[in-house]
PDB file of C-alpha atoms in Angstrom:
ATOM      1  CA  UNK A 288       0.044  -0.180   0.072  1.00 93.00           C
ATOM      2  CA  UNK A 289       1.289   3.338  -1.114  1.00 95.00           C
ATOM      3  CA  UNK A 290       0.320   6.819   0.904  1.00 97.00           C
ATOM      4  CA  UNK A 291      -1.007   9.432  -1.156  1.00 98.00           C
ATOM      5  CA  UNK A 292      -3.061  12.744  -1.211  1.00 98.00           C
ATOM      6  CA  UNK A 293      -5.608  13.895  -2.796  1.00 98.00           C
ATOM      7  CA  UNK A 294      -6.139  17.512  -3.786  1.00 98.00           C
ATOM      8  CA  UNK A 295      -9.843  17.827  -3.413  1.00 97.00           C
ATOM      9  CA  UNK A 296     -12.502  21.360  -2.869  1.00 95.00           C
ATOM     10  CA  UNK A 297     -14.858  20.976  -0.532  1.00 96.00           C
ATOM     11  CA  UNK A 298     -17.613  19.569  -2.935  1.00 94.00           C
ATOM     12  CA  UNK A 299     -15.198  17.038  -4.184  1.00 95.00           C
ATOM     13  CA  UNK A 300     -15.111  15.447  -0.501  1.00 96.00           C
ATOM     14  CA  UNK A 301     -19.073  15.735  -0.515  1.00 95.00           C
ATOM     15  CA  UNK A 302     -19.020  13.470  -2.970  1.00 95.00           C
ATOM     16  CA  UNK A 303     -16.860  10.835  -2.110  1.00 96.00           C
ATOM     17  CA  UNK A 304     -19.053  10.909   1.040  1.00 96.00           C
ATOM     18  CA  UNK A 305     -22.650  10.974  -0.412  1.00 96.00           C
ATOM     19  CA  UNK A 306     -21.406   8.116  -3.117  1.00 95.00           C
ATOM     20  CA  UNK A 307     -18.353   6.385  -2.036  1.00 95.00           C
ATOM     21  CA  UNK A 308     -15.529   7.392  -4.027  1.00 95.00           C
ATOM     22  CA  UNK A 309     -13.988   9.568  -5.852  1.00 96.00           C
ATOM     23  CA  UNK A 310     -12.129   9.897  -8.851  1.00 95.00           C
ATOM     24  CA  UNK A 311      -8.892  12.191  -9.013  1.00 96.00           C
ATOM     25  CA  UNK A 312      -9.023  15.152 -11.724  1.00 95.00           C
ATOM     26  CA  UNK A 313      -7.304  13.718 -14.122  1.00 94.00           C
ATOM     27  CA  UNK A 314      -6.456  11.509 -11.296  1.00 95.00           C
ATOM     28  CA  UNK A 315      -3.195  13.100 -10.267  1.00 97.00           C
ATOM     29  CA  UNK A 316      -2.324  12.786  -6.695  1.00 97.00           C
ATOM     30  CA  UNK A 317       0.010  13.008  -4.564  1.00 97.00           C
ATOM     31  CA  UNK A 318       2.638  11.108  -2.587  1.00 97.00           C
ATOM     32  CA  UNK A 319       6.282  10.223  -1.411  1.00 95.00           C
ATOM     33  CA  UNK A 320       7.671   9.282  -4.126  1.00 93.00           C
ATOM     34  CA  UNK A 321      11.651   8.179  -5.341  1.00 90.00           C
ATOM     35  CA  UNK A 322      12.367  11.758  -6.852  1.00 92.00           C
ATOM     36  CA  UNK A 323      10.489  13.763  -3.332  1.00 93.00           C
ATOM     37  CA  UNK A 324      13.503  11.533  -1.502  1.00 89.00           C
ATOM     38  CA  UNK A 325      16.154  12.851  -4.024  1.00 90.00           C
ATOM     39  CA  UNK A 326      14.289  16.418  -4.123  1.00 89.00           C
ATOM     40  CA  UNK A 327      15.698  15.786  -0.852  1.00 88.00           C
ATOM     41  CA  UNK A 328      18.733  16.480   1.266  1.00 81.00           C
ATOM     42  CA  UNK A 329      17.110  14.899   4.273  1.00 84.00           C
ATOM     43  CA  UNK A 330      14.360  14.231   6.254  1.00 85.00           C
ATOM     44  CA  UNK A 331      12.401  11.099   7.852  1.00 90.00           C
ATOM     45  CA  UNK A 332       9.366   9.604   5.686  1.00 91.00           C
ATOM     46  CA  UNK A 333       7.263  11.950   7.590  1.00 93.00           C
ATOM     47  CA  UNK A 334       8.629  15.017   6.659  1.00 94.00           C
ATOM     48  CA  UNK A 335       8.829  14.294   2.932  1.00 95.00           C
ATOM     49  CA  UNK A 336       4.722  12.571   3.336  1.00 95.00           C
ATOM     50  CA  UNK A 337       4.073  16.626   4.264  1.00 96.00           C
ATOM     51  CA  UNK A 338       5.921  17.889   1.200  1.00 95.00           C
ATOM     52  CA  UNK A 339       3.875  16.115  -0.828  1.00 97.00           C
ATOM     53  CA  UNK A 340       0.322  16.653   1.578  1.00 97.00           C
ATOM     54  CA  UNK A 341       1.989  20.396   0.031  1.00 96.00           C
ATOM     55  CA  UNK A 342       2.051  19.944  -2.763  1.00 96.00           C
ATOM     56  CA  UNK A 343      -1.446  18.767  -3.166  1.00 98.00           C
ATOM     57  CA  UNK A 344      -2.641  21.471  -0.882  1.00 97.00           C
ATOM     58  CA  UNK A 345      -1.912  23.459  -2.854  1.00 96.00           C
ATOM     59  CA  UNK A 346      -2.774  21.331  -5.997  1.00 96.00           C
ATOM     60  CA  UNK A 347      -6.364  22.047  -4.247  1.00 96.00           C
ATOM     61  CA  UNK A 348      -5.600  26.213  -4.598  1.00 95.00           C
ATOM     62  CA  UNK A 349      -5.610  24.978  -8.234  1.00 94.00           C
ATOM     63  CA  UNK A 350      -8.661  23.643  -8.231  1.00 95.00           C
ATOM     64  CA  UNK A 351     -10.355  26.223  -6.704  1.00 94.00           C
ATOM     65  CA  UNK A 352      -9.141  28.757  -8.965  1.00 91.00           C
ATOM     66  CA  UNK A 353      -9.484  26.733 -12.677  1.00 83.00           C
ATOM     67  CA  UNK A 354     -13.882  25.970 -10.673  1.00 62.00           C
ATOM     68  CA  UNK A 355     -13.513  22.866 -11.233  1.00 37.00           C
ATOM     69  CA  UNK A 356     -15.940  19.867  -9.818  1.00 34.00           C
ATOM     70  CA  UNK A 357     -16.047  16.102  -8.946  1.00 36.00           C
ATOM     71  CA  UNK A 358     -18.363  15.496 -10.899  1.00 37.00           C
ATOM     72  CA  UNK A 359     -17.326  17.613 -13.867  1.00 40.00           C
ATOM     73  CA  UNK A 360     -13.552  17.568 -15.098  1.00 43.00           C
ATOM     74  CA  UNK A 361     -15.025  21.259 -18.316  1.00 36.00           C
ATOM     75  CA  UNK A 362     -14.703  23.747 -15.563  1.00 37.00           C
ATOM     76  CA  UNK A 363     -17.620  24.415 -15.594  1.00 32.00           C
ATOM     77  CA  UNK A 364     -17.857  26.261 -11.897  1.00 39.00           C
ATOM     78  CA  UNK A 365     -18.000  24.648  -8.472  1.00 43.00           C
ATOM     79  CA  UNK A 366     -20.753  25.084  -6.224  1.00 51.00           C
ATOM     80  CA  UNK A 367     -20.509  28.393  -4.388  1.00 67.00           C
ATOM     81  CA  UNK A 368     -22.297  27.903  -1.703  1.00 79.00           C
ATOM     82  CA  UNK A 369     -18.940  26.112  -0.810  1.00 89.00           C
ATOM     83  CA  UNK A 370     -16.843  27.064   1.589  1.00 94.00           C
ATOM     84  CA  UNK A 371     -13.732  28.005   0.354  1.00 95.00           C
ATOM     85  CA  UNK A 372     -11.191  25.785   1.598  1.00 96.00           C
ATOM     86  CA  UNK A 373      -8.161  23.853   0.763  1.00 97.00           C
ATOM     87  CA  UNK A 374      -9.070  19.909   1.264  1.00 98.00           C
ATOM     88  CA  UNK A 375      -6.255  16.949   0.812  1.00 98.00           C
ATOM     89  CA  UNK A 376      -7.803  13.958   0.564  1.00 98.00           C
ATOM     90  CA  UNK A 377      -5.332  11.558   1.996  1.00 98.00           C
ATOM     91  CA  UNK A 378      -5.072   7.856   1.067  1.00 97.00           C
ATOM     92  CA  UNK A 379      -3.614   4.045   1.546  1.00 97.00           C
ATOM     93  CA  UNK A 380      -4.292   2.888  -2.345  1.00 95.00           C
ATOM     94  CA  UNK A 381      -2.643  -0.159  -3.773  1.00 93.00           C
ATOM     95  CA  UNK A 382       0.810   0.607  -4.845  1.00 90.00           C
ATOM     96  CA  UNK A 383      -0.217  -1.365  -8.272  1.00 89.00           C
ATOM     97  CA  UNK A 384      -3.052   1.693  -8.569  1.00 92.00           C
ATOM     98  CA  UNK A 385       0.105   4.756  -8.504  1.00 95.00           C
ATOM     99  CA  UNK A 386       1.980   5.528 -11.234  1.00 95.00           C
ATOM    100  CA  UNK A 387       5.006   8.162 -10.857  1.00 94.00           C
ATOM    101  CA  UNK A 388       5.413  11.579 -13.124  1.00 94.00           C
ATOM    102  CA  UNK A 389       8.766  12.950 -12.015  1.00 89.00           C
ATOM    103  CA  UNK A 390       7.886  14.429 -15.877  1.00 90.00           C
ATOM    104  CA  UNK A 391       4.829  17.012 -13.775  1.00 90.00           C
ATOM    105  CA  UNK A 392       6.971  17.273 -10.444  1.00 93.00           C
ATOM    106  CA  UNK A 393       8.949  15.334  -7.919  1.00 94.00           C
ATOM    107  CA  UNK A 394       5.580  14.347  -5.918  1.00 96.00           C
ATOM    108  CA  UNK A 395       2.793  14.404  -8.069  1.00 97.00           C
ATOM    109  CA  UNK A 396       1.319  10.563  -8.847  1.00 97.00           C
ATOM    110  CA  UNK A 397      -1.135   8.957 -11.466  1.00 97.00           C
ATOM    111  CA  UNK A 398      -3.969   6.749 -10.122  1.00 96.00           C
ATOM    112  CA  UNK A 399      -5.983   4.172 -11.579  1.00 94.00           C
ATOM    113  CA  UNK A 400      -9.313   4.268 -10.009  1.00 91.00           C
ATOM    114  CA  UNK A 401     -11.597   5.663  -7.761  1.00 95.00           C
ATOM    115  CA  UNK A 402     -10.083   7.174  -4.272  1.00 96.00           C
ATOM    116  CA  UNK A 403     -13.368   5.072  -1.486  1.00 96.00           C
ATOM    117  CA  UNK A 404     -14.359   5.761   1.816  1.00 95.00           C
ATOM    118  CA  UNK A 405     -12.755   2.519   3.138  1.00 96.00           C
ATOM    119  CA  UNK A 406      -9.315   3.669   1.447  1.00 97.00           C
ATOM    120  CA  UNK A 407      -9.023   6.613   3.858  1.00 97.00           C
ATOM    121  CA  UNK A 408      -7.388   7.239   6.509  1.00 97.00           C
ATOM    122  CA  UNK A 409      -7.382  10.741   6.917  1.00 98.00           C
ATOM    123  CA  UNK A 410      -8.865  14.472   6.140  1.00 98.00           C
ATOM    124  CA  UNK A 411      -6.956  17.435   5.750  1.00 98.00           C
ATOM    125  CA  UNK A 412      -9.651  21.078   5.726  1.00 98.00           C
ATOM    126  CA  UNK A 413      -8.776  24.505   5.940  1.00 98.00           C
ATOM    127  CA  UNK A 414      -9.823  26.159   9.259  1.00 96.00           C
ATOM    128  CA  UNK A 415     -13.120  28.789   8.654  1.00 96.00           C
ATOM    129  CA  UNK A 416     -10.016  31.540   9.331  1.00 97.00           C
ATOM    130  CA  UNK A 417      -8.260  30.501   6.207  1.00 97.00           C
ATOM    131  CA  UNK A 418     -11.309  31.710   3.820  1.00 95.00           C
ATOM    132  CA  UNK A 419     -10.242  34.683   2.742  1.00 96.00           C
ATOM    133  CA  UNK A 420      -6.664  33.640   2.186  1.00 97.00           C
ATOM    134  CA  UNK A 421      -7.287  30.891   0.418  1.00 96.00           C
ATOM    135  CA  UNK A 422      -9.538  33.511  -2.388  1.00 95.00           C
ATOM    136  CA  UNK A 423      -7.560  35.527  -2.573  1.00 95.00           C
ATOM    137  CA  UNK A 424      -4.139  32.753  -2.549  1.00 96.00           C
ATOM    138  CA  UNK A 425      -6.420  31.022  -5.318  1.00 95.00           C
ATOM    139  CA  UNK A 426      -6.923  34.658  -7.992  1.00 94.00           C
ATOM    140  CA  UNK A 427      -3.328  34.248  -7.507  1.00 95.00           C
ATOM    141  CA  UNK A 428      -1.596  30.786  -7.467  1.00 94.00           C
ATOM    142  CA  UNK A 429      -0.447  31.150 -11.284  1.00 93.00           C
ATOM    143  CA  UNK A 430       1.164  34.177 -11.264  1.00 95.00           C
ATOM    144  CA  UNK A 431       2.913  32.701  -8.240  1.00 95.00           C
ATOM    145  CA  UNK A 432       4.054  30.312 -10.451  1.00 91.00           C
ATOM    146  CA  UNK A 433       5.256  32.905 -13.310  1.00 95.00           C
ATOM    147  CA  UNK A 434       7.322  33.922  -9.805  1.00 95.00           C
ATOM    148  CA  UNK A 435       5.567  37.232  -8.924  1.00 96.00           C
ATOM    149  CA  UNK A 436       6.368  38.285  -5.495  1.00 97.00           C
ATOM    150  CA  UNK A 437       3.116  40.254  -4.486  1.00 96.00           C
ATOM    151  CA  UNK A 438       1.582  36.785  -6.002  1.00 96.00           C
ATOM    152  CA  UNK A 439       3.955  34.225  -3.807  1.00 96.00           C
ATOM    153  CA  UNK A 440       3.639  36.540  -1.266  1.00 97.00           C
ATOM    154  CA  UNK A 441       0.020  36.355  -1.152  1.00 97.00           C
ATOM    155  CA  UNK A 442       0.383  32.813  -1.763  1.00 96.00           C
ATOM    156  CA  UNK A 443       2.267  31.858   1.318  1.00 96.00           C
ATOM    157  CA  UNK A 444      -1.100  33.935   3.151  1.00 97.00           C
ATOM    158  CA  UNK A 445      -2.529  31.325   2.321  1.00 97.00           C
ATOM    159  CA  UNK A 446       0.077  28.420   3.676  1.00 96.00           C
ATOM    160  CA  UNK A 447       0.755  29.571   6.396  1.00 97.00           C
ATOM    161  CA  UNK A 448      -2.812  28.173   7.626  1.00 97.00           C
ATOM    162  CA  UNK A 449      -2.449  24.781   8.770  1.00 97.00           C
ATOM    163  CA  UNK A 450      -4.942  22.900   7.127  1.00 98.00           C
ATOM    164  CA  UNK A 451      -6.952  21.068  10.525  1.00 97.00           C
ATOM    165  CA  UNK A 452      -6.724  16.410  10.181  1.00 97.00           C
ATOM    166  CA  UNK A 453     -10.083  14.573  10.570  1.00 98.00           C
ATOM    167  CA  UNK A 454     -10.806  10.994  10.748  1.00 97.00           C
ATOM    168  CA  UNK A 455     -12.921   9.500   7.912  1.00 96.00           C
ATOM    169  CA  UNK A 456     -15.037   8.561  10.016  1.00 96.00           C
ATOM    170  CA  UNK A 457     -15.552  12.770  11.335  1.00 97.00           C
ATOM    171  CA  UNK A 458     -16.187  13.731   7.899  1.00 97.00           C
ATOM    172  CA  UNK A 459     -20.052  13.101   7.268  1.00 96.00           C
ATOM    173  CA  UNK A 460     -20.100  15.433  10.517  1.00 96.00           C
ATOM    174  CA  UNK A 461     -17.769  17.474   9.053  1.00 96.00           C
ATOM    175  CA  UNK A 462     -19.595  18.016   6.437  1.00 96.00           C
ATOM    176  CA  UNK A 463     -23.428  18.036   7.945  1.00 94.00           C
ATOM    177  CA  UNK A 464     -21.282  21.365  10.006  1.00 93.00           C
ATOM    178  CA  UNK A 465     -20.474  23.473   7.091  1.00 89.00           C
TER     179      UNK A 465
END
């Protein structure tokens, strides 16, 4: 088994809970890959997995920025009633269902298939206090990627917010409280 970090949105998380499974957007997830291990001079497995989780959180910002949701991969828009929060689903997946994609980035993997509720190890979500920073970061993430220092500062403001941790059995209750 391999731990993967699937970038998501609140709408995608609702879909996972209601349907029992979620296919990552374009099959993209993040994991502790050999390329990620090589990219760092040192670091424990836990530290490197945290780096993969942070990459997935940044990808969650991209999902918010591009207005993609769990059911449509066409960019038609997420439900604006959903809170703008980064979501990362940590799941244990069979090794043969995960292929490293070092051509995209050191932690990127391609998943074959879906994540089910039984696969989930934890879900990481921004707290309400992060929402303004997340919206601002989603608006500038492409500029930050292209080296805009002001945009990078705005992105850093969102990334300064730690993601809250939820056990799989807590997720339906968390969603009810939103």
